[in-house]
Amino acid sequence: MKQYIAKIFSSDFLRKISWNLLGYALPVIVAIIMIPVVMRHTGLERFGVLTLIIVLIGSMTVFDFGITRSVTNSVRKYLDEKNDRAMLTVVKTGWLMITCVLLVISALFWFKSQWIATHFFNVSNQEIRDEIAASMKVVAFSLPFVIAQTIFVGVMEAFGAFKKISLGKSPFSILMYLVPMIISFYTPSLFYITLSLCLLRCIMAVAFYLMMCSEIRKVTPLSLMSIAPTRHIALELAKYGGWVSVGNIIAPIMLYIDRFFVAGIVGASVFAYYTTPYDVVSRLAIVAVSVCGVLFPMLVTKIAQDVRSANSYFNKVMMGIFAILIIPAVAGIFLSKWFLSVWISPDFAEHSWIIFSMFLVGYLLHGLIQPAFVWIQASGKPWIIACCEIIDLAMYVVYLPWMTHHYGIIGAASAWNFRMLLNLVVLHILRYVLYKRDLRKSTGLQPVI
């Protein structure tokens, strides 16, 4: 048994996945403990709004316009080529491009905060609406820091520094739940809770900048600050990132638009019955995210050099994700009502256990989508993802509100699961077509599944 375990963890690929998974798993444990406490102190309606604000902060990566993934791709390429100056130019240019865009977007969030609070949140009183407006201004201030952090993490992923990423994320991710819980003991105000979350994200960005610089110093004596951005690198990043940006804009919309439809159609009074199961179950995404964060830079190299080896890694990743996620998906069918009764209350469980079970199945499908998604991007074909997501969004905004209006939160959950199933089929077909093409191009042989 000891030899078997040693063999598993002798794999650098699996060690990186393990560290990546640890960085995501610890905050989930904390969230399970903290969410019921915050819900009791803020009230059901404020808590529902708070989940939307947290989603908004988390989905700010939509504003990186594909530059983060493009930076990871180019940094990995120039590291393989041992071109240190070009690698640093990619980091500096990508960071500057994002900062310029986000200063404009932050200004829009700041000056339109009252309009956002009025038109996007269906709340019962003006006091909560004013708290939301003030919170939007705090979000506006933190936006450049939040997106800069994604650049720094993307560079570290290209370096393979997943242990350092995990150790850096874990304490901040825990504090993102712990601090709001402490504040909720003193005030239910959304403004102060949002302020604490955004300040933590700003401090986190500074910490990851310092960690990124330490990784850079390991491979080159050149300083990041001594490198000037270039037009050539900007065009390189824009060419790849342009298509990725379409997906980055649409993907968070697709993941979270159901919440806004539910809040607007069903109302904030029952909103938590939908969002709380979603928030808990969505933590299962850490499995696929952890694996695919390691898989992407590896595929960038492997697809170009040895596509059979890349396909072998892909198949192992698929089997691993399925083996892990099938357990909660099946267990949830029998245990979700009991779990919600113990965790929150029997009354809450009565209203939301079906939603909880449906999302467990949906996130099994979601996890199996991600390796195909990553393969297509690593193949240098982000436009395929972009086109698929545009069509997906056009269809979703038609059947999601219809099902929500007629069947309530169960209809919204059903629409979400149907979208996951459709994406799973389409993206895996496209992934296999790309694999077949690359295999024939490199060897002239037929692919092996």
PDB file of N, CA and C in Angstrom, residues 288 314 317-323 325 362-373 424 427-428:
ATOM      1  N   ALA A 288     -12.692  19.813 -10.760  1.00  0.00           N
ATOM      2  CA  ALA A 288     -12.317  20.042 -12.153  1.00  0.00           C
ATOM      3  C   ALA A 288     -11.401  21.246 -12.306  1.00  0.00           C
ATOM      4  N   PHE A 314      -5.528  13.352 -20.803  1.00  0.00           N
ATOM      5  CA  PHE A 314      -6.923  13.773 -20.879  1.00  0.00           C
ATOM      6  C   PHE A 314      -7.852  12.656 -20.392  1.00  0.00           C
ATOM      7  N   VAL A 317      -7.646  12.167 -16.656  1.00  0.00           N
ATOM      8  CA  VAL A 317      -8.320  13.268 -15.966  1.00  0.00           C
ATOM      9  C   VAL A 317      -9.833  13.064 -15.987  1.00  0.00           C
ATOM     10  N   MET A 318     -10.371  12.675 -17.124  1.00  0.00           N
ATOM     11  CA  MET A 318     -11.812  12.430 -17.237  1.00  0.00           C
ATOM     12  C   MET A 318     -12.261  11.330 -16.271  1.00  0.00           C
ATOM     13  N   MET A 319     -11.526  10.236 -16.234  1.00  0.00           N
ATOM     14  CA  MET A 319     -11.896   9.136 -15.337  1.00  0.00           C
ATOM     15  C   MET A 319     -11.789   9.558 -13.872  1.00  0.00           C
ATOM     16  N   GLY A 320     -10.768  10.339 -13.562  1.00  0.00           N
ATOM     17  CA  GLY A 320     -10.593  10.797 -12.188  1.00  0.00           C
ATOM     18  C   GLY A 320     -11.709  11.723 -11.741  1.00  0.00           C
ATOM     19  N   ILE A 321     -12.077  12.680 -12.588  1.00  0.00           N
ATOM     20  CA  ILE A 321     -13.154  13.612 -12.248  1.00  0.00           C
ATOM     21  C   ILE A 321     -14.476  12.860 -12.069  1.00  0.00           C
ATOM     22  N   PHE A 322     -14.753  11.926 -12.983  1.00  0.00           N
ATOM     23  CA  PHE A 322     -16.002  11.157 -12.875  1.00  0.00           C
ATOM     24  C   PHE A 322     -16.035  10.332 -11.594  1.00  0.00           C
ATOM     25  N   ALA A 323     -14.926   9.663 -11.272  1.00  0.00           N
ATOM     26  CA  ALA A 323     -14.874   8.804 -10.090  1.00  0.00           C
ATOM     27  C   ALA A 323     -15.120   9.592  -8.802  1.00  0.00           C
ATOM     28  N   LEU A 325     -16.752  12.809  -8.610  1.00  0.00           N
ATOM     29  CA  LEU A 325     -18.019  13.547  -8.579  1.00  0.00           C
ATOM     30  C   LEU A 325     -19.255  12.655  -8.607  1.00  0.00           C
ATOM     31  N   GLY A 362     -25.983  18.146 -11.877  1.00  0.00           N
ATOM     32  CA  GLY A 362     -25.518  19.150 -12.836  1.00  0.00           C
ATOM     33  C   GLY A 362     -24.032  19.408 -12.735  1.00  0.00           C
ATOM     34  N   TYR A 363     -23.500  19.405 -11.513  1.00  0.00           N
ATOM     35  CA  TYR A 363     -22.068  19.675 -11.358  1.00  0.00           C
ATOM     36  C   TYR A 363     -21.201  18.460 -11.685  1.00  0.00           C
ATOM     37  N   LEU A 364     -21.777  17.274 -11.711  1.00  0.00           N
ATOM     38  CA  LEU A 364     -21.069  16.133 -12.282  1.00  0.00           C
ATOM     39  C   LEU A 364     -20.849  16.375 -13.773  1.00  0.00           C
ATOM     40  N   LEU A 365     -21.892  16.804 -14.474  1.00  0.00           N
ATOM     41  CA  LEU A 365     -21.782  17.120 -15.897  1.00  0.00           C
ATOM     42  C   LEU A 365     -20.828  18.290 -16.123  1.00  0.00           C
ATOM     43  N   HIS A 366     -20.927  19.305 -15.282  1.00  0.00           N
ATOM     44  CA  HIS A 366     -20.064  20.491 -15.388  1.00  0.00           C
ATOM     45  C   HIS A 366     -18.592  20.108 -15.266  1.00  0.00           C
ATOM     46  N   GLY A 367     -18.284  19.222 -14.320  1.00  0.00           N
ATOM     47  CA  GLY A 367     -16.894  18.792 -14.133  1.00  0.00           C
ATOM     48  C   GLY A 367     -16.350  18.050 -15.337  1.00  0.00           C
ATOM     49  N   LEU A 368     -17.197  17.251 -15.988  1.00  0.00           N
ATOM     50  CA  LEU A 368     -16.755  16.481 -17.152  1.00  0.00           C
ATOM     51  C   LEU A 368     -16.611  17.340 -18.403  1.00  0.00           C
ATOM     52  N   ILE A 369     -17.199  18.525 -18.395  1.00  0.00           N
ATOM     53  CA  ILE A 369     -17.051  19.451 -19.520  1.00  0.00           C
ATOM     54  C   ILE A 369     -15.654  20.073 -19.543  1.00  0.00           C
ATOM     55  N   GLN A 370     -15.096  20.363 -18.375  1.00  0.00           N
ATOM     56  CA  GLN A 370     -13.909  21.210 -18.274  1.00  0.00           C
ATOM     57  C   GLN A 370     -12.670  20.681 -18.996  1.00  0.00           C
ATOM     58  N   PRO A 371     -12.342  19.390 -18.934  1.00  0.00           N
ATOM     59  CA  PRO A 371     -11.153  18.926 -19.680  1.00  0.00           C
ATOM     60  C   PRO A 371     -11.255  19.163 -21.182  1.00  0.00           C
ATOM     61  N   ALA A 372     -12.448  18.968 -21.761  1.00  0.00           N
ATOM     62  CA  ALA A 372     -12.632  19.235 -23.195  1.00  0.00           C
ATOM     63  C   ALA A 372     -12.477  20.723 -23.488  1.00  0.00           C
ATOM     64  N   PHE A 373     -13.011  21.548 -22.609  1.00  0.00           N
ATOM     65  CA  PHE A 373     -12.897  23.002 -22.726  1.00  0.00           C
ATOM     66  C   PHE A 373     -11.419  23.419 -22.760  1.00  0.00           C
ATOM     67  N   LEU A 424     -21.777  19.298 -22.574  1.00  0.00           N
ATOM     68  CA  LEU A 424     -20.946  18.096 -22.450  1.00  0.00           C
ATOM     69  C   LEU A 424     -20.848  17.368 -23.792  1.00  0.00           C
ATOM     70  N   LEU A 427     -19.004  19.839 -26.713  1.00  0.00           N
ATOM     71  CA  LEU A 427     -17.579  20.116 -26.543  1.00  0.00           C
ATOM     72  C   LEU A 427     -16.722  18.854 -26.653  1.00  0.00           C
ATOM     73  N   HIS A 428     -17.232  17.726 -26.208  1.00  0.00           N
ATOM     74  CA  HIS A 428     -16.438  16.498 -26.332  1.00  0.00           C
ATOM     75  C   HIS A 428     -16.369  16.025 -27.779  1.00  0.00           C
TER      76      HIS A 428
END
